[in-house]
Amino acid sequence: MSRELNISPTIAGLLINRGIHTVEEARRFFNCKIEELSSPWLLGGMQDAVERILQAKKNGEKVTVYGDYDVDGLTGTTLLLEALQKLQIETTYYIPHRLEEGYGLNKDALENIAKEGSKLVVTVDCGITSVAEVKYAQEDLLMDVIITDHHQPADEKPPAVALINPKLEGRSTYYNLAGVGVAFKLVQALWEKAGFSPEQVFEEFLDIVTLGTIADIVPLIEENRILVKNGLERFASTKREGLKALMEVAGLSTSDINPRNIAYGLAPRLNAAGRISDASYGVELLTTSSSQKARELAKFLQNENQKRQVLEKNILAEAQQMVEEEFDFSRDKVIVLASKMWHPGVIGIVASRLVEKYYRPVIIIAIEGDEGKGSARSIPGFNIYEAIKSASKHLLQFGGHELAAGLSLASHNISDFKESINEYARIYLTDDLLVPTLLLDSEIFFHELTEDLLQQIKDMEPFGEGNPSPLLAYRGAKVVGYKPVGKDKNHLKMQLKAEGKALEAIGFELYSKAEVAATKEIDLAFSLEENTWQGETRLQLNIKDIQASNKSNFLQNTVKDCYMEPPFEEDLLQGQNYFLQGSPQKIFYNVMYFIVNALREGKRALIAGSIPSLTGSFFSAHHMLLSEMNMPHWFIKTSCLGEQLKKIADNFTQNSGIVFTDLYALKCAESKFLLENSDLIIFLGAETTDKKLDGIPILDEELLENKTVIINYIQEKNLKTRNYDIFLTQLDDILIENKKTVIYCTTKKEVMEVAKIIWNRYNIKAIYHHPWMTSYQQELALEMFKQGLVKYLVTTSTIGLDRLGFCEQVFFYRLPFDSVHYLYLMAGQEKQNLEIAIAEDANVNTGNMLEAMFPSRKTLSHIYSYIKKRNILDIKGCLNFLRSNGCPKANGETIKTARSIFQELGIEKNTTTKVDLHKSWRYRSINRQHEGYQKLLQILKI
């Protein structure tokens, strides 16, 4: 993804964290073209709704749009009202009074609407749970009802003419639409049917769709991302007098239009009327064409908002006092507060403020007479809608979603409701969920913090719910200086330095952590931004949290981890030649730590494996870490041609770095530079303890003088002592077992495919791991599995079981390529009866892949015959020839490897000379690889 899109690996990692796993998905994410909006006709109920509205037009019937009193409802009402009126349909609107009528449809309102002559009611942002009201409208008042809503449906659905709600569709591309977004899909379909172009719909309504979507804090992904990203551009040049006036009273210019300023600058003012007076003022503002009236309404909303702020401040102070004096933190987990003195229009905001302060779910209830109206807010991980539903026997009405909900109840039931919902919370709200956490996107190096990275981050905008501004982390930054800033001196200004790079940082409301800054070396979580001061713009870190550093550098935490054994390190530092035996992953990570330190001293290292796939796996496992630390490294594959080897040789001899290769390459004259220029040589995968590896002498005293040679071996007895239960099965059966399972795949693509299957088909929480993730992401994935936070780890065969803690089951989606590799994966597992499952087609698929990567004598013979007959290598024609002769998975790598062997033997062009393949080190490597795979099949009894 990084290479294809020309973005940094950090940005690619951020996209993967957001569920964007392919290059094509990433392209759509960045391009975000309005034309990519999905068809509105895919939504259930759309056809019936459009037909009924057009019938109303044909029959000259009056239509009423029934909306909600928040910004989502007001914008959706405006949208439908204007859209229907421009279709020459007689249309009016109705917004219920928050204090007098409450949320949603009510019978009195429907009666008045019927008396005024409406034959059709179309709801916006409400109605999906109004079963009785819809039945009353249609059966008693003879009015049809169309529901457009995005809230969670109840078990019983209202008997409306049409129900348009993405929550009825399951997890579709529309699932996260706001109420205004659902209404917009209806308008798209209606206007399409009426002959309008999509561009006309976008031009008319994207500005208010953007306002409502942002204000309702729905995830800015999929359809919402497309709507908002394109809508923000149109918002800045809006023709709506009401929006221009609202921006004016909020002190915003067109250049200030972004999701944050809309959410915190415009939405509260538009919401204010609905909270403490009449929400209809909001629709009037959005629909007026008079600049004078717009300014008057905007000023009115500004005053209402100031009243709301005073009310909120007073109620918040009273609520905090009640929490401190009355709430039992040791017993209850959900804060439930009630008072007759509180204004119901602002209790939702107060609930949000209390969640921020106490980090637990909060329900605030305003009592008026015998009834209480409540507003609930929650924390991530605790579904407040389900919690309220569990206590619904005490309620008159409720609705909402995972993090926010509303309810009403008889005042004498408040105590019972409080007890009931806390009983539910004691079961489902675990203590770990009550600990506030910062969800970090990526750990990063200071040298990566550049203007170019910031621009790539900006390309990920708009940020908001579901697509937050990236939160980065750095460990071990040095604090050069710090001081308090701001009017109240409560912000923390710091100068930081790391990796030779200096940056400024600001932590708002963080001067209370000055004591941590005084430690001089800190770990920090931050977002990257620009700061413009006196005409000069520079990079700045916006600090979200800091702590005293618990590591001196990144390497200590990712490489020198719990596997480092001091005696081993001491032996390495003494530069002795010796053999090592033991758990391979422990050895690997100790060796890697040692190698990196050697590279930092300007030395050159060589790692040679006894089997090509083992060396390739070791290279893959450490490629990302070496890249992040700017350590030069190269991999000499069997397919490397002469010119590639020469290029590696030139780089290796002129710079410090590390080469990964096959031990057979060391017998090739082309590779002599490796032994001559290496300061440190490591051999992997030896199965004997003498001074030969597979018959190849390695201890050439003259050549290896003053070099450290490490031979790492594992004997077959490590496998024979295990009591493995080998069986053939499929993924379905594996997941039914519900055991802590590692699923081994061969490639990153397979890892992502299998992980997606588990998430989407089985709705099971799994975590993936592959060596192209950042080192931080890899370590996080392994740690989550090790601690049991997830039961299923899908990974490539670069990580052995001894790095994963306790494991009950291993499932090979694809087999490893050889017995030595298998031994390395399995070593270190303490459980004697570990179950090993193998997918039914694993052997065939791995065999085909092996043949493609390491062509056998038979395949090489076919390629040679093809070249000999034609005296030219037509790659496409050769591949077709191979696939028709028993090599179904042959690819470009197959041809490349064959060419390298023929080049090595001097027979790349047509020749009549008899060929001895064994004279090629590449072919001997391949032969060894196939022998290793056959040995694996014998071990597994396949």
mmCIF file of C-alpha atoms in Angstrom, residues 6-212:
data_model
loop_
_atom_site.group_PDB
_atom_site.id
_atom_site.type_symbol
_atom_site.label_atom_id
_atom_site.label_comp_id
_atom_site.label_asym_id
_atom_site.label_seq_id
_atom_site.Cartn_x
_atom_site.Cartn_y
_atom_site.Cartn_z
ATOM 1 C CA ASN A 6 3.392 6.689 -2.521
ATOM 2 C CA ILE A 7 2.523 7.206 1.131
ATOM 3 C CA SER A 8 4.626 6.612 4.220
ATOM 4 C CA PRO A 9 4.427 3.225 5.994
ATOM 5 C CA THR A 10 3.014 5.111 8.998
ATOM 6 C CA ILE A 11 0.073 6.390 6.952
ATOM 7 C CA ALA A 12 -0.457 2.930 5.465
ATOM 8 C CA GLY A 13 -0.570 1.553 9.014
ATOM 9 C CA LEU A 14 -3.111 4.198 10.042
ATOM 10 C CA LEU A 15 -5.347 3.168 7.163
ATOM 11 C CA ILE A 16 -5.135 -0.498 8.141
ATOM 12 C CA ASN A 17 -6.099 0.465 11.706
ATOM 13 C CA ARG A 18 -9.212 2.041 10.217
ATOM 14 C CA GLY A 19 -10.167 -1.190 8.450
ATOM 15 C CA ILE A 20 -8.774 -0.185 5.043
ATOM 16 C CA HIS A 21 -6.785 -3.233 3.981
ATOM 17 C CA THR A 22 -6.304 -3.044 0.224
ATOM 18 C CA VAL A 23 -4.776 -0.552 -2.193
ATOM 19 C CA GLU A 24 -8.142 -0.096 -3.900
ATOM 20 C CA GLU A 25 -9.905 0.611 -0.598
ATOM 21 C CA ALA A 26 -7.201 3.149 0.249
ATOM 22 C CA ARG A 27 -7.582 4.857 -3.134
ATOM 23 C CA ARG A 28 -11.320 5.226 -2.561
ATOM 24 C CA PHE A 29 -10.632 6.575 0.933
ATOM 25 C CA PHE A 30 -8.350 9.322 -0.391
ATOM 26 C CA ASN A 31 -10.270 10.114 -3.585
ATOM 27 C CA CYS A 32 -13.664 10.158 -1.879
ATOM 28 C CA LYS A 33 -15.493 11.113 -5.073
ATOM 29 C CA ILE A 34 -19.127 12.119 -4.773
ATOM 30 C CA GLU A 35 -19.877 9.831 -7.721
ATOM 31 C CA GLU A 36 -18.968 6.874 -5.519
ATOM 32 C CA LEU A 37 -22.063 7.304 -3.355
ATOM 33 C CA SER A 38 -24.077 4.107 -3.422
ATOM 34 C CA SER A 39 -27.453 3.920 -5.103
ATOM 35 C CA PRO A 40 -30.345 5.021 -2.839
ATOM 36 C CA TRP A 41 -32.464 2.230 -4.313
ATOM 37 C CA LEU A 42 -30.449 -0.336 -2.363
ATOM 38 C CA LEU A 43 -32.120 0.794 0.849
ATOM 39 C CA GLY A 44 -35.142 -1.253 1.861
ATOM 40 C CA GLY A 45 -38.476 0.568 1.615
ATOM 41 C CA MET A 46 -37.160 3.125 -0.886
ATOM 42 C CA GLN A 47 -39.300 2.018 -3.813
ATOM 43 C CA ASP A 48 -42.516 2.092 -1.747
ATOM 44 C CA ALA A 49 -41.644 5.496 -0.255
ATOM 45 C CA VAL A 50 -40.929 7.116 -3.618
ATOM 46 C CA GLU A 51 -44.104 5.694 -5.187
ATOM 47 C CA ARG A 52 -46.251 6.959 -2.273
ATOM 48 C CA ILE A 53 -44.764 10.474 -2.389
ATOM 49 C CA LEU A 54 -45.192 10.712 -6.169
ATOM 50 C CA GLN A 55 -48.775 9.473 -5.713
ATOM 51 C CA ALA A 56 -49.299 12.389 -3.287
ATOM 52 C CA LYS A 57 -48.030 14.754 -5.977
ATOM 53 C CA LYS A 58 -50.320 13.233 -8.595
ATOM 54 C CA ASN A 59 -53.376 13.405 -6.319
ATOM 55 C CA GLY A 60 -52.588 16.906 -5.026
ATOM 56 C CA GLU A 61 -52.286 15.665 -1.431
ATOM 57 C CA LYS A 62 -50.672 17.697 1.303
ATOM 58 C CA VAL A 63 -47.537 16.216 2.898
ATOM 59 C CA THR A 64 -46.078 16.976 6.334
ATOM 60 C CA VAL A 65 -42.427 16.367 7.189
ATOM 61 C CA TYR A 66 -42.242 15.393 10.860
ATOM 62 C CA GLY A 67 -38.742 16.001 12.236
ATOM 63 C CA ASP A 68 -36.748 15.974 15.436
ATOM 64 C CA TYR A 69 -35.606 18.993 17.420
ATOM 65 C CA ASP A 70 -31.833 18.396 17.259
ATOM 66 C CA VAL A 71 -29.544 19.557 14.420
ATOM 67 C CA ASP A 72 -29.779 16.210 12.668
ATOM 68 C CA GLY A 73 -33.582 16.439 12.678
ATOM 69 C CA LEU A 74 -33.665 20.139 11.745
ATOM 70 C CA THR A 75 -31.351 19.722 8.763
ATOM 71 C CA GLY A 76 -33.175 16.586 7.625
ATOM 72 C CA THR A 77 -36.516 18.383 7.900
ATOM 73 C CA THR A 78 -35.163 21.326 5.904
ATOM 74 C CA LEU A 79 -33.806 18.968 3.271
ATOM 75 C CA LEU A 80 -37.085 17.066 2.749
ATOM 76 C CA LEU A 81 -39.246 20.190 2.995
ATOM 77 C CA GLU A 82 -37.316 21.995 0.260
ATOM 78 C CA ALA A 83 -36.916 18.889 -1.907
ATOM 79 C CA LEU A 84 -40.654 18.126 -1.906
ATOM 80 C CA GLN A 85 -41.621 21.735 -2.473
ATOM 81 C CA LYS A 86 -39.322 21.918 -5.511
ATOM 82 C CA LEU A 87 -41.162 18.888 -6.862
ATOM 83 C CA GLN A 88 -44.347 21.025 -6.708
ATOM 84 C CA ILE A 89 -45.742 19.026 -3.769
ATOM 85 C CA GLU A 90 -47.687 20.981 -1.131
ATOM 86 C CA THR A 91 -45.489 20.422 1.911
ATOM 87 C CA THR A 92 -45.290 21.721 5.452
ATOM 88 C CA TYR A 93 -43.319 20.599 8.478
ATOM 89 C CA TYR A 94 -43.764 19.837 12.143
ATOM 90 C CA ILE A 95 -41.115 19.790 14.906
ATOM 91 C CA PRO A 96 -42.365 18.621 18.334
ATOM 92 C CA HIS A 97 -41.635 20.819 21.343
ATOM 93 C CA ARG A 98 -38.925 19.164 23.416
ATOM 94 C CA LEU A 99 -40.391 20.161 26.785
ATOM 95 C CA GLU A 100 -44.092 19.827 26.066
ATOM 96 C CA GLU A 101 -44.169 16.851 23.674
ATOM 97 C CA GLY A 102 -40.866 15.067 23.940
ATOM 98 C CA TYR A 103 -39.091 13.049 21.275
ATOM 99 C CA GLY A 104 -40.761 11.400 18.307
ATOM 100 C CA LEU A 105 -44.296 10.993 17.056
ATOM 101 C CA ASN A 106 -47.187 11.742 19.378
ATOM 102 C CA LYS A 107 -50.923 11.327 18.849
ATOM 103 C CA ASP A 108 -51.895 14.931 19.603
ATOM 104 C CA ALA A 109 -49.475 16.229 16.991
ATOM 105 C CA LEU A 110 -50.717 13.702 14.442
ATOM 106 C CA GLU A 111 -54.321 14.763 15.098
ATOM 107 C CA ASN A 112 -53.472 18.416 14.446
ATOM 108 C CA ILE A 113 -51.566 17.479 11.280
ATOM 109 C CA ALA A 114 -54.599 15.518 10.036
ATOM 110 C CA LYS A 115 -56.940 18.426 10.825
ATOM 111 C CA GLU A 116 -54.756 20.711 8.704
ATOM 112 C CA GLY A 117 -55.367 18.459 5.727
ATOM 113 C CA SER A 118 -52.239 16.316 5.386
ATOM 114 C CA LYS A 119 -52.699 12.849 3.910
ATOM 115 C CA LEU A 120 -49.087 11.750 4.226
ATOM 116 C CA VAL A 121 -46.507 12.155 7.004
ATOM 117 C CA VAL A 122 -42.818 11.584 6.304
ATOM 118 C CA THR A 123 -40.646 11.382 9.421
ATOM 119 C CA VAL A 124 -37.024 12.439 9.715
ATOM 120 C CA ASP A 125 -34.697 11.115 12.418
ATOM 121 C CA CYS A 126 -37.559 9.555 14.373
ATOM 122 C CA GLY A 127 -40.448 7.109 14.255
ATOM 123 C CA ILE A 128 -38.806 3.687 14.067
ATOM 124 C CA THR A 129 -40.145 2.704 17.512
ATOM 125 C CA SER A 130 -43.491 4.560 17.236
ATOM 126 C CA VAL A 131 -45.644 1.485 16.649
ATOM 127 C CA ALA A 132 -48.820 2.712 18.341
ATOM 128 C CA GLU A 133 -48.592 6.222 16.883
ATOM 129 C CA VAL A 134 -48.158 5.012 13.301
ATOM 130 C CA LYS A 135 -51.040 2.559 13.712
ATOM 131 C CA TYR A 136 -53.206 5.397 15.093
ATOM 132 C CA ALA A 137 -52.315 7.719 12.187
ATOM 133 C CA GLN A 138 -53.095 5.149 9.509
ATOM 134 C CA GLU A 139 -56.113 3.423 11.012
ATOM 135 C CA ASP A 140 -57.847 6.218 12.942
ATOM 136 C CA LEU A 141 -56.727 9.386 11.119
ATOM 137 C CA LEU A 142 -56.487 7.807 7.631
ATOM 138 C CA MET A 143 -53.033 9.319 7.098
ATOM 139 C CA ASP A 144 -50.205 7.288 5.569
ATOM 140 C CA VAL A 145 -46.819 7.391 7.275
ATOM 141 C CA ILE A 146 -43.331 6.918 5.799
ATOM 142 C CA ILE A 147 -40.565 6.433 8.356
ATOM 143 C CA THR A 148 -37.008 7.625 7.648
ATOM 144 C CA ASP A 149 -34.832 7.103 10.690
ATOM 145 C CA HIS A 150 -31.403 5.838 11.707
ATOM 146 C CA HIS A 151 -32.006 4.854 15.325
ATOM 147 C CA GLN A 152 -32.000 1.282 16.579
ATOM 148 C CA PRO A 153 -35.290 -0.508 15.738
ATOM 149 C CA ALA A 154 -37.210 -2.382 18.415
ATOM 150 C CA ASP A 155 -38.452 -5.939 17.967
ATOM 151 C CA GLU A 156 -41.873 -4.721 16.765
ATOM 152 C CA LYS A 157 -41.793 -2.468 13.715
ATOM 153 C CA PRO A 158 -44.357 0.268 13.024
ATOM 154 C CA PRO A 159 -46.879 -0.656 10.254
ATOM 155 C CA ALA A 160 -45.865 2.258 8.006
ATOM 156 C CA VAL A 161 -46.236 2.450 4.223
ATOM 157 C CA ALA A 162 -42.435 2.312 4.037
ATOM 158 C CA LEU A 163 -39.604 1.945 6.550
ATOM 159 C CA ILE A 164 -36.268 3.415 5.481
ATOM 160 C CA ASN A 165 -33.664 2.756 8.151
ATOM 161 C CA PRO A 166 -30.134 1.419 7.518
ATOM 162 C CA LYS A 167 -30.220 -0.356 10.883
ATOM 163 C CA LEU A 168 -32.828 -2.672 9.346
ATOM 164 C CA GLU A 169 -30.348 -3.643 6.624
ATOM 165 C CA GLY A 170 -27.632 -5.087 8.870
ATOM 166 C CA ARG A 171 -24.027 -3.959 8.451
ATOM 167 C CA SER A 172 -24.415 -2.265 5.065
ATOM 168 C CA THR A 173 -22.565 0.663 3.556
ATOM 169 C CA TYR A 174 -25.457 2.854 4.828
ATOM 170 C CA TYR A 175 -25.318 1.580 8.404
ATOM 171 C CA ASN A 176 -23.772 4.727 9.922
ATOM 172 C CA LEU A 177 -25.873 7.355 8.123
ATOM 173 C CA ALA A 178 -27.309 10.140 10.270
ATOM 174 C CA GLY A 179 -31.019 10.957 10.097
ATOM 175 C CA VAL A 180 -30.283 13.691 7.559
ATOM 176 C CA GLY A 181 -28.248 11.167 5.548
ATOM 177 C CA VAL A 182 -31.210 8.785 5.354
ATOM 178 C CA ALA A 183 -33.466 11.650 4.271
ATOM 179 C CA PHE A 184 -30.877 12.594 1.653
ATOM 180 C CA LYS A 185 -30.985 9.080 0.164
ATOM 181 C CA LEU A 186 -34.762 9.472 -0.171
ATOM 182 C CA VAL A 187 -34.309 12.830 -1.923
ATOM 183 C CA GLN A 188 -31.705 11.287 -4.249
ATOM 184 C CA ALA A 189 -34.181 8.619 -5.305
ATOM 185 C CA LEU A 190 -37.107 11.059 -5.612
ATOM 186 C CA TRP A 191 -35.207 13.585 -7.715
ATOM 187 C CA GLU A 192 -33.759 10.842 -9.907
ATOM 188 C CA LYS A 193 -37.303 9.611 -10.569
ATOM 189 C CA ALA A 194 -38.354 13.195 -11.328
ATOM 190 C CA GLY A 195 -35.569 13.598 -13.886
ATOM 191 C CA PHE A 196 -33.093 15.733 -11.941
ATOM 192 C CA SER A 197 -29.370 15.012 -12.272
ATOM 193 C CA PRO A 198 -27.312 13.866 -9.243
ATOM 194 C CA GLU A 199 -25.292 17.092 -9.491
ATOM 195 C CA GLN A 200 -28.437 19.155 -8.918
ATOM 196 C CA VAL A 201 -29.174 17.230 -5.729
ATOM 197 C CA PHE A 202 -25.614 17.691 -4.474
ATOM 198 C CA GLU A 203 -25.592 21.398 -5.316
ATOM 199 C CA GLU A 204 -28.831 22.031 -3.454
ATOM 200 C CA PHE A 205 -28.376 20.024 -0.290
ATOM 201 C CA LEU A 206 -24.803 18.886 0.509
ATOM 202 C CA ASP A 207 -24.184 21.863 2.808
ATOM 203 C CA ILE A 208 -26.992 21.022 5.247
ATOM 204 C CA VAL A 209 -26.359 17.271 4.942
ATOM 205 C CA THR A 210 -22.802 17.992 6.083
ATOM 206 C CA LEU A 211 -24.010 20.128 9.005
ATOM 207 C CA GLY A 212 -26.450 17.480 10.273
#
